[in-house]
Short mmCIF file of C-alpha atoms in Angstrom, two decimals:
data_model
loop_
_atom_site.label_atom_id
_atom_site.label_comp_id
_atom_site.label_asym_id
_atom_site.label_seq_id
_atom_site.Cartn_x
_atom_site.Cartn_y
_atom_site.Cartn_z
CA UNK G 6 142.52 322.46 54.11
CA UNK G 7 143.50 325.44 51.83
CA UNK G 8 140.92 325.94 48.74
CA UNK G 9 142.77 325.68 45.31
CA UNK G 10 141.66 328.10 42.74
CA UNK G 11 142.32 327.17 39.50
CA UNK G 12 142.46 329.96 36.37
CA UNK G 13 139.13 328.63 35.10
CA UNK G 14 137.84 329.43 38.87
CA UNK G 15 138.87 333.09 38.46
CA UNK G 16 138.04 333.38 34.63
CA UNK G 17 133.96 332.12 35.41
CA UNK G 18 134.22 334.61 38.42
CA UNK G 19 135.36 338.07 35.71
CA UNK G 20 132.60 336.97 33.42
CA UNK G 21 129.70 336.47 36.15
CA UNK G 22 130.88 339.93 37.54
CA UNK G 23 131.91 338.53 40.88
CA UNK G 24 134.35 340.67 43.27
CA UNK G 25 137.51 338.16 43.58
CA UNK G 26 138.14 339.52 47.05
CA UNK G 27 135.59 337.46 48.26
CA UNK G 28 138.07 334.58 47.38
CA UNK G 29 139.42 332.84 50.92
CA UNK G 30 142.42 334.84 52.06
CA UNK G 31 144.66 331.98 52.04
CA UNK G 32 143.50 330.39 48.96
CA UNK G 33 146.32 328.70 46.69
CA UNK G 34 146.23 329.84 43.38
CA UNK G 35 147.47 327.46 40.86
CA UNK G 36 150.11 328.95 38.40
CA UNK G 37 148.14 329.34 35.15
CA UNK G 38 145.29 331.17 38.31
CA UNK G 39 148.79 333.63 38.92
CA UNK G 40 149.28 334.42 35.40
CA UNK G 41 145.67 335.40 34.35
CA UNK G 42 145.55 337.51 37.10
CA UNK G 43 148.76 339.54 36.31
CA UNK G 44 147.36 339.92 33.08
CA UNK G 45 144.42 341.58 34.23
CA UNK G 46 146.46 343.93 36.09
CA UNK G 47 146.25 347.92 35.28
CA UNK G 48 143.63 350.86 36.08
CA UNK G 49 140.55 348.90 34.83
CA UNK G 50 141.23 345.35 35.76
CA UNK G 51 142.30 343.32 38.61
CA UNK G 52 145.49 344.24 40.85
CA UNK G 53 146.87 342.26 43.22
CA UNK G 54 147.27 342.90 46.81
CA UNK G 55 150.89 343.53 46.98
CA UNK G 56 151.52 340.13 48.71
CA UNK G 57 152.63 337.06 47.67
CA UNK G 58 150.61 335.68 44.74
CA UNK G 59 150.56 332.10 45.02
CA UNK G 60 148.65 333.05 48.15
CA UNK G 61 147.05 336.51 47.97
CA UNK G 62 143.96 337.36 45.91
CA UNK G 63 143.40 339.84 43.77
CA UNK G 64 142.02 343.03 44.68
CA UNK G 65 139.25 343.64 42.12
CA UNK G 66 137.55 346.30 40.45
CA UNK G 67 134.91 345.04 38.01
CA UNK G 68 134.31 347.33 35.10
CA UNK G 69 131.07 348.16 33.46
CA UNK G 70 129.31 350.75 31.98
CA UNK G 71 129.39 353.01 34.61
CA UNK G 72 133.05 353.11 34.80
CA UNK G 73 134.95 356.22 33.54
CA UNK G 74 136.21 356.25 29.72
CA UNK G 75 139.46 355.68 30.43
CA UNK G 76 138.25 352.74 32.94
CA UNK G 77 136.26 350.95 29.76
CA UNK G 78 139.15 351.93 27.36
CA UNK G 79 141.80 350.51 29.31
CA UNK G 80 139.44 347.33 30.11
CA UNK G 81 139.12 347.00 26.27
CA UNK G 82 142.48 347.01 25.67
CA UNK G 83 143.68 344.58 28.47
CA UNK G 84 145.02 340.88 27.43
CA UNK G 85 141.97 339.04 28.80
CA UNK G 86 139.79 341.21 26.31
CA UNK G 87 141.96 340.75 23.60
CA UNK G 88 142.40 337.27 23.95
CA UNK G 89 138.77 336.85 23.73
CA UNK G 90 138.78 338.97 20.58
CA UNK G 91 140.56 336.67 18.92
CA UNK G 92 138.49 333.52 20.17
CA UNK G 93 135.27 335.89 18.22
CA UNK G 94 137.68 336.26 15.25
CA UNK G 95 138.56 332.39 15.05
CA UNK G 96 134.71 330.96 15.76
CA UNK G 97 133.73 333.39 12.83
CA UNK G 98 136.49 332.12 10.42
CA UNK G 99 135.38 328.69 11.43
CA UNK G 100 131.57 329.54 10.49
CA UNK G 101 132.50 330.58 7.06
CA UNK G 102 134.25 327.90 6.36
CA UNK G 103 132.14 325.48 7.10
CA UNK G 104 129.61 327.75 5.08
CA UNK G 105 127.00 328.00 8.13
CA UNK G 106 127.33 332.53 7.32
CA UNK G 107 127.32 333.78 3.75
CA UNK G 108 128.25 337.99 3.32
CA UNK G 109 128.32 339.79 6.20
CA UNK G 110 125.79 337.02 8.03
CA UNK G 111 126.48 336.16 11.65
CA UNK G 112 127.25 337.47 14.65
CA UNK G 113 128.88 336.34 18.29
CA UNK G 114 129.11 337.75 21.93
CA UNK G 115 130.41 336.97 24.86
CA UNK G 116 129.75 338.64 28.22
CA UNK G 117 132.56 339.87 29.52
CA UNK G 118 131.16 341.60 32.80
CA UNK G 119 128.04 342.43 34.62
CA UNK G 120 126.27 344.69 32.28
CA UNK G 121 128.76 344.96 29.26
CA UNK G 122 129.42 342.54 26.15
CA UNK G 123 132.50 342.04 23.54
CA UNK G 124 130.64 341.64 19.90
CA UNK G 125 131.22 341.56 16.28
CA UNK G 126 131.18 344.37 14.26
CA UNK G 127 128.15 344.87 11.48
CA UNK G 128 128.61 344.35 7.55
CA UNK G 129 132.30 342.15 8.16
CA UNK G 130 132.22 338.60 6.51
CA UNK G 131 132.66 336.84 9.66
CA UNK G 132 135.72 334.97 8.04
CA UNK G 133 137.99 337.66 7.38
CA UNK G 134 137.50 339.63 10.83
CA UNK G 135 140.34 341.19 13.05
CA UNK G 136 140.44 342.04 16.61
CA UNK G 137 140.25 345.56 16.20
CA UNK G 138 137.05 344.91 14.52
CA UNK G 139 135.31 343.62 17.87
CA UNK G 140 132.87 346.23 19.48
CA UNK G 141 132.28 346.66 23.64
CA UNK G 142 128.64 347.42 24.40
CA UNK G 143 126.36 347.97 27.62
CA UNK G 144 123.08 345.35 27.71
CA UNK G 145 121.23 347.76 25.95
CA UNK G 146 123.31 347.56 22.88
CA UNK G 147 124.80 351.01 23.11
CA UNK G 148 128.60 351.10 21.86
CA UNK G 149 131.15 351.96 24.48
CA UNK G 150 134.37 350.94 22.24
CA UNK G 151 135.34 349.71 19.08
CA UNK G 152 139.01 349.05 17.89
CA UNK G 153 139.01 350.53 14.76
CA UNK G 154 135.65 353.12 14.42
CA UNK G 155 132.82 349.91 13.41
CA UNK G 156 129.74 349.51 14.71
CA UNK G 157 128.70 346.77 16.22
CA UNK G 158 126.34 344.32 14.96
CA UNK G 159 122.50 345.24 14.03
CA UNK G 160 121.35 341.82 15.73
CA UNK G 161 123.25 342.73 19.37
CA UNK G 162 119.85 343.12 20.89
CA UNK G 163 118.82 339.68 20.29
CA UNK G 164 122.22 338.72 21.78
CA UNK G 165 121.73 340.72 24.96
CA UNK G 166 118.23 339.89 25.74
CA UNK G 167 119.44 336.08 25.83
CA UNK G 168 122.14 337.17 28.51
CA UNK G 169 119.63 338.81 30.09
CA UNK G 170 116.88 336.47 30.84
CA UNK G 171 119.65 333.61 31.12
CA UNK G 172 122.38 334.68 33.65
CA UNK G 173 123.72 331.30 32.65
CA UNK G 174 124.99 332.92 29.20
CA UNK G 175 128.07 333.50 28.83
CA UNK G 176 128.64 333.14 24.88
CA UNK G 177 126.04 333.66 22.01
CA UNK G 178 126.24 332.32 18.68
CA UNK G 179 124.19 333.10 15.72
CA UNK G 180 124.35 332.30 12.09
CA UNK G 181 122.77 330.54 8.89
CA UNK G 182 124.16 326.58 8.77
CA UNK G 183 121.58 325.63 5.47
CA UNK G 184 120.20 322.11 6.63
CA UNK G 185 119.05 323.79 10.21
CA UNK G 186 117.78 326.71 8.63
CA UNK G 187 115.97 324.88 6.34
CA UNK G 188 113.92 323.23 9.62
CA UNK G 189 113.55 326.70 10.61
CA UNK G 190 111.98 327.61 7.16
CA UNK G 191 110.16 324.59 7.19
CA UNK G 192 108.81 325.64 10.97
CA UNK G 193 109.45 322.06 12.32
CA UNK G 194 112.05 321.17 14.75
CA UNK G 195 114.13 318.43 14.11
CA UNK G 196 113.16 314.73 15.40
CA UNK G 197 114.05 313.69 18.63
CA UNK G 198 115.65 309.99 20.00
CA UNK G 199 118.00 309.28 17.20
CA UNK G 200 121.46 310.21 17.73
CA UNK G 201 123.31 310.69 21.23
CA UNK G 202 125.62 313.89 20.51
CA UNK G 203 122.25 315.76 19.89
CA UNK G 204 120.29 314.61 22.71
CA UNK G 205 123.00 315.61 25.25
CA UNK G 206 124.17 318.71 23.88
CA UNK G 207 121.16 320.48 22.27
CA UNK G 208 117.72 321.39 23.50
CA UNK G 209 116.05 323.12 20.26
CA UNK G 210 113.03 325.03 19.78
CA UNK G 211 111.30 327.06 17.29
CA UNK G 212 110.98 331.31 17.77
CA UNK G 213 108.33 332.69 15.11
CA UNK G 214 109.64 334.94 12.54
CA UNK G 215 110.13 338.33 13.49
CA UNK G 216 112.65 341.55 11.22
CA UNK G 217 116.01 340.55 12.58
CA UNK G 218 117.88 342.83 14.66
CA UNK G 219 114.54 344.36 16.39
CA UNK G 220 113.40 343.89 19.98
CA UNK G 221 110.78 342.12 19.04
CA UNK G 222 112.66 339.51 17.85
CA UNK G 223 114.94 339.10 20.86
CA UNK G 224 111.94 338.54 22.86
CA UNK G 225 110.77 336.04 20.66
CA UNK G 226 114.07 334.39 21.42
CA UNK G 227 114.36 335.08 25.09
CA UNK G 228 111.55 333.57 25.83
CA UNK G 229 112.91 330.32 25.23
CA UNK G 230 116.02 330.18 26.41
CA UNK G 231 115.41 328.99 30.23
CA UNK G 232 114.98 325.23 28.82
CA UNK G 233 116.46 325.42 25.36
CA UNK G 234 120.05 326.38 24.22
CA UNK G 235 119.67 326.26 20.80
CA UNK G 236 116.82 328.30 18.88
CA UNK G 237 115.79 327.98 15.42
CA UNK G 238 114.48 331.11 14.31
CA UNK G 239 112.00 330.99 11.76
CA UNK G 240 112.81 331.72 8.15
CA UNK G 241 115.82 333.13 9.04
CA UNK G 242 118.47 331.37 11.07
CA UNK G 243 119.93 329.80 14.69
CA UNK G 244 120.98 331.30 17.50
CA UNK G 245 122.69 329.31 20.24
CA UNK G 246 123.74 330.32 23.65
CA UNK G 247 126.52 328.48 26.24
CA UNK G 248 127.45 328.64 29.77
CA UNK G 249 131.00 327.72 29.37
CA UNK G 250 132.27 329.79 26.55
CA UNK G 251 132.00 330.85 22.89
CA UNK G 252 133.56 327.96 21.17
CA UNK G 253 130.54 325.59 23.21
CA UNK G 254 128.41 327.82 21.93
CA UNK G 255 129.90 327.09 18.61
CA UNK G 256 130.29 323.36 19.25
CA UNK G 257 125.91 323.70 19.27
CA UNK G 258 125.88 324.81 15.40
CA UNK G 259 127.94 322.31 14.47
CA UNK G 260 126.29 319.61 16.64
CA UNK G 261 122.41 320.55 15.43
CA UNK G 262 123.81 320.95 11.24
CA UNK G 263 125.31 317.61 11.17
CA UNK G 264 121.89 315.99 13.45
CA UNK G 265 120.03 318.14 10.70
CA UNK G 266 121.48 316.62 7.80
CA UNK G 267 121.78 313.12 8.81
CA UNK G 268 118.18 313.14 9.86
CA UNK G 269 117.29 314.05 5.88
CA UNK G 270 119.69 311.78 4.55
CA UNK G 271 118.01 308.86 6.95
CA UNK G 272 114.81 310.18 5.01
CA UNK G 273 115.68 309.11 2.33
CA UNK G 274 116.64 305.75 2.33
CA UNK G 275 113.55 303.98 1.46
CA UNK G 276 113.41 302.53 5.15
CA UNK G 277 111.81 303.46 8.62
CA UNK G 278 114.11 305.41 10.77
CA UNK G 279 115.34 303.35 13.50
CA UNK G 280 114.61 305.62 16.86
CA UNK G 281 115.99 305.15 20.74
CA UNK G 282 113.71 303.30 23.26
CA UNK G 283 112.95 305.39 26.52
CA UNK G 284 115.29 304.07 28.69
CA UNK G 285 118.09 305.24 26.37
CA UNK G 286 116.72 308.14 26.07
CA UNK G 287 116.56 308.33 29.87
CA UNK G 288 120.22 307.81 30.29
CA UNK G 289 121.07 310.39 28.14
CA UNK G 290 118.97 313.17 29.74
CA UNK G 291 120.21 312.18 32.75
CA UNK G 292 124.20 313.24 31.47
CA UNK G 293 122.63 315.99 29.95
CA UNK G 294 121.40 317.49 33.36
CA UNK G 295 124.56 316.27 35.33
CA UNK G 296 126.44 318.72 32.06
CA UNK G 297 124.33 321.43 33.28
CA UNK G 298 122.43 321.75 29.88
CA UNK G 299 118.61 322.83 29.81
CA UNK G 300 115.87 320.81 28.47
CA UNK G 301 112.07 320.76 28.98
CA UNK G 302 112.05 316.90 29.29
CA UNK G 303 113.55 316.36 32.27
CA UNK G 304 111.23 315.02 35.18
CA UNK G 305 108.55 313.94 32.17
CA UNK G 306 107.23 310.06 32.02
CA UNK G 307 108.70 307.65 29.28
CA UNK G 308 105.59 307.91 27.24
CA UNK G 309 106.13 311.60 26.95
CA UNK G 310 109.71 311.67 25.93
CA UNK G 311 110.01 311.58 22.15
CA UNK G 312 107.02 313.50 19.96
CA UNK G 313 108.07 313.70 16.53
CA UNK G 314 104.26 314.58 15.18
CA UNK G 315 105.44 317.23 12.50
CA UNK G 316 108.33 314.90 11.45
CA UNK G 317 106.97 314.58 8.07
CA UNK G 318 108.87 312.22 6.33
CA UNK G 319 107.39 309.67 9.07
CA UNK G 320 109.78 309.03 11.69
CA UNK G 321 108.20 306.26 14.07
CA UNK G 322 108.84 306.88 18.26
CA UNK G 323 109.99 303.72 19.51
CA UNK G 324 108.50 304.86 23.18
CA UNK G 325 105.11 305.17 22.48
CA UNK G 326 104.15 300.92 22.69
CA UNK G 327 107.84 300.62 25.12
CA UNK G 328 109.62 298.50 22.54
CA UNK G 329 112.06 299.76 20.39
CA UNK G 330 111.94 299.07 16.02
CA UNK G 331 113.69 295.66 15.49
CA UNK G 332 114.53 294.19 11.79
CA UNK G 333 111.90 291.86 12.79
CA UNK G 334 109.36 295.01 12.54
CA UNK G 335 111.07 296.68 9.50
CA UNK G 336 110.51 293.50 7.77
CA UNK G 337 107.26 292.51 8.62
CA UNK G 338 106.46 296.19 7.19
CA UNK G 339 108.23 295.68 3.79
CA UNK G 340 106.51 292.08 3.36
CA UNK G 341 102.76 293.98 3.90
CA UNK G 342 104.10 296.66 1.96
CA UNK G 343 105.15 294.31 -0.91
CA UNK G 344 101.22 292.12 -0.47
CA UNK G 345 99.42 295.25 -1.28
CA UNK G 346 101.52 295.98 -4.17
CA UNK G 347 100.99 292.78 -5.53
CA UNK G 348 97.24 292.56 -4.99
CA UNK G 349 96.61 296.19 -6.42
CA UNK G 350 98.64 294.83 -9.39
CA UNK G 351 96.83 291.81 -9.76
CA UNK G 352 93.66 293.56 -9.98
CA UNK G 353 94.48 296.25 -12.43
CA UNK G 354 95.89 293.28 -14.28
CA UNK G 355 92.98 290.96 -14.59
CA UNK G 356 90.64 294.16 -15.10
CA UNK G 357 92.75 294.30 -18.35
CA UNK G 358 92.09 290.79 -19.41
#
């Protein structure tokens, strides 16, 4: 039986750097596969073999940052790389209006072959940016192209050394969302077993404070991205990275700010947080590793699952004693709650008499 290759196939196999002519000879390429690849056709891209192309593949070239100028120039230029320029422009409009970047705050890549990366430029409010705006660089941050003469952003290098010590990275996403950042100021990472969406989607962890933009920093980062995809970095920000695309990546922000401000909300509401018991929380690591998605608690016991020690506020794990909070517990808790407050009254009372 033939192998179908749909466009997604093709599109995964242009970002990972992968030579399409090691595609079966008599694959089928699905129609939306055909029209990518004529897109990509010209000096620096992909051309196709001359034969028929619901059945041929394409004859590939990759580019990177060994390739001649006009190679890289003409790469830069092509529809694929524009297209994805405007996906950059449309994540950053979407980050200032939800008010997660403030100024020129922010910044996005996305890998685009095997040593180069499309990024924003530096000092551009991430809401008003155009296509020609978006820079091409090598994984050492040094500019190849830009549309229009800017530079691309000061915090690339934090970008890059993600991509590098996770292949896996296709997309990077940084910015300033308040109620995460404020975690990240704070230095604690948000409480675990509470809300589905974030324990599926987001594995968070805490990089010290370093100066943003320097290498240092991007270490800091790196170092945690083989089992987390969303960092908080201290005092300053977030930085998530995807292995789908740069609109996942974006999905993250908005996935950790709205677990973020919930969680504070809960805070305050006078009552003990109600918290998952661990085989809940089982079931959802388990479609969390079937997604692909990184997190250091996979393979641990029950008891080890949920550790929300610096959760100051008091959040109370439900897996520590294997039975989750009931109403029954909440209200035995009010009703000692309410004793003490009545016998400390009485006393100051009849010491008044």
């Amino acid at each position: 039986m033939k192998q179908v290759i749909s466009v997604k196939d093709v599109q995964e196999m242009v970002r990972s750097g992968k030579d399409i002519r090691s595609l079966p000879a008599d694959a089928l390429l699905t129609p939306s596969a055909r029209d990518y690849l004529r897109e990509l056709e010209g000096p620096a891209g992909y051309k196709l073999a001359g034969r028929d192309s619901s059945t041929a593949v394409a004859e590939a070239k990759p580019v990177n940052s060994k390739s001649s100028k006009q190679e890289i120039d003409s790469f830069f230029n092509s529809p694929r790389i524009e297209e994805l320029k405007r996906q950059l422009c449309d994540i950053g409009k979407r980050l200032w209006q939800r008010e997660y970047v403030d100024g020129n705050g922010g910044n996005l890549a996305i890998r685009v072959g095997e040593d180069i990366a499309l990024c924003t430029p530096t000092l551009v409010s991430k809401g008003f940016m155009q296509p020609d705006d978006m820079c091409l660089v090598d994984l050492e941050g040094n500019q190849l192209c830009s549309g229009n003469g800017k530079k691309r952003t000061s915090e690339i290098l934090m970008h890059l050394q993600i991509m590098k010590r996770q292949p896996r990275a296709v997309a990077t996403v940084h910015c300033h969302p308040p109620y995460s950042t404020g975690f990240a100021v704070a230095g604690i990472e948000p409480p675990t077993c509470m809300i589905p969406e974030y324990e599926v989607f987001s594995s968070v962890a805490i990089a010290p404070y370093r100066t943003p933009g320097t290498p240092e920093m991007g270490k800091l980062v790196a170092d945690l991205v083989d089992k987390h995809n969303t960092i908080l970095m201290a005092n300053h920000g977030v930085v998530a990275w995807s292995h789908n695309n740069v609109e996942d990546a974006y999905f993250k922000m908005e996935i950790l700010e709205a677990y973020c401000r919930t969680v504070l909300v809960a805070s305050q509401l006078g009552k003990p947080v109600k918290t998952m018991t661990a085989a809940q929380l089982q079931d959802l690591l388990k479609i969390k590793q079937s997604l692909g998605i990184p997190d250091p608690r996979f393979g641990l016991k029950e008891c080890e699952l949920c550790d929300n020690d610096e959760w100051r506020p008091g959040v109370t794990c439900a897996i520590g004693n294997g039975a989750p909070q009931t109403d029954e517990t909440v209200k035995d808790g009010d009703a000692e709650a309410e004793a003490l407050v009545q016998a400390i009254t009485d006393q100051i009372m009849a010491g008044g008499r």
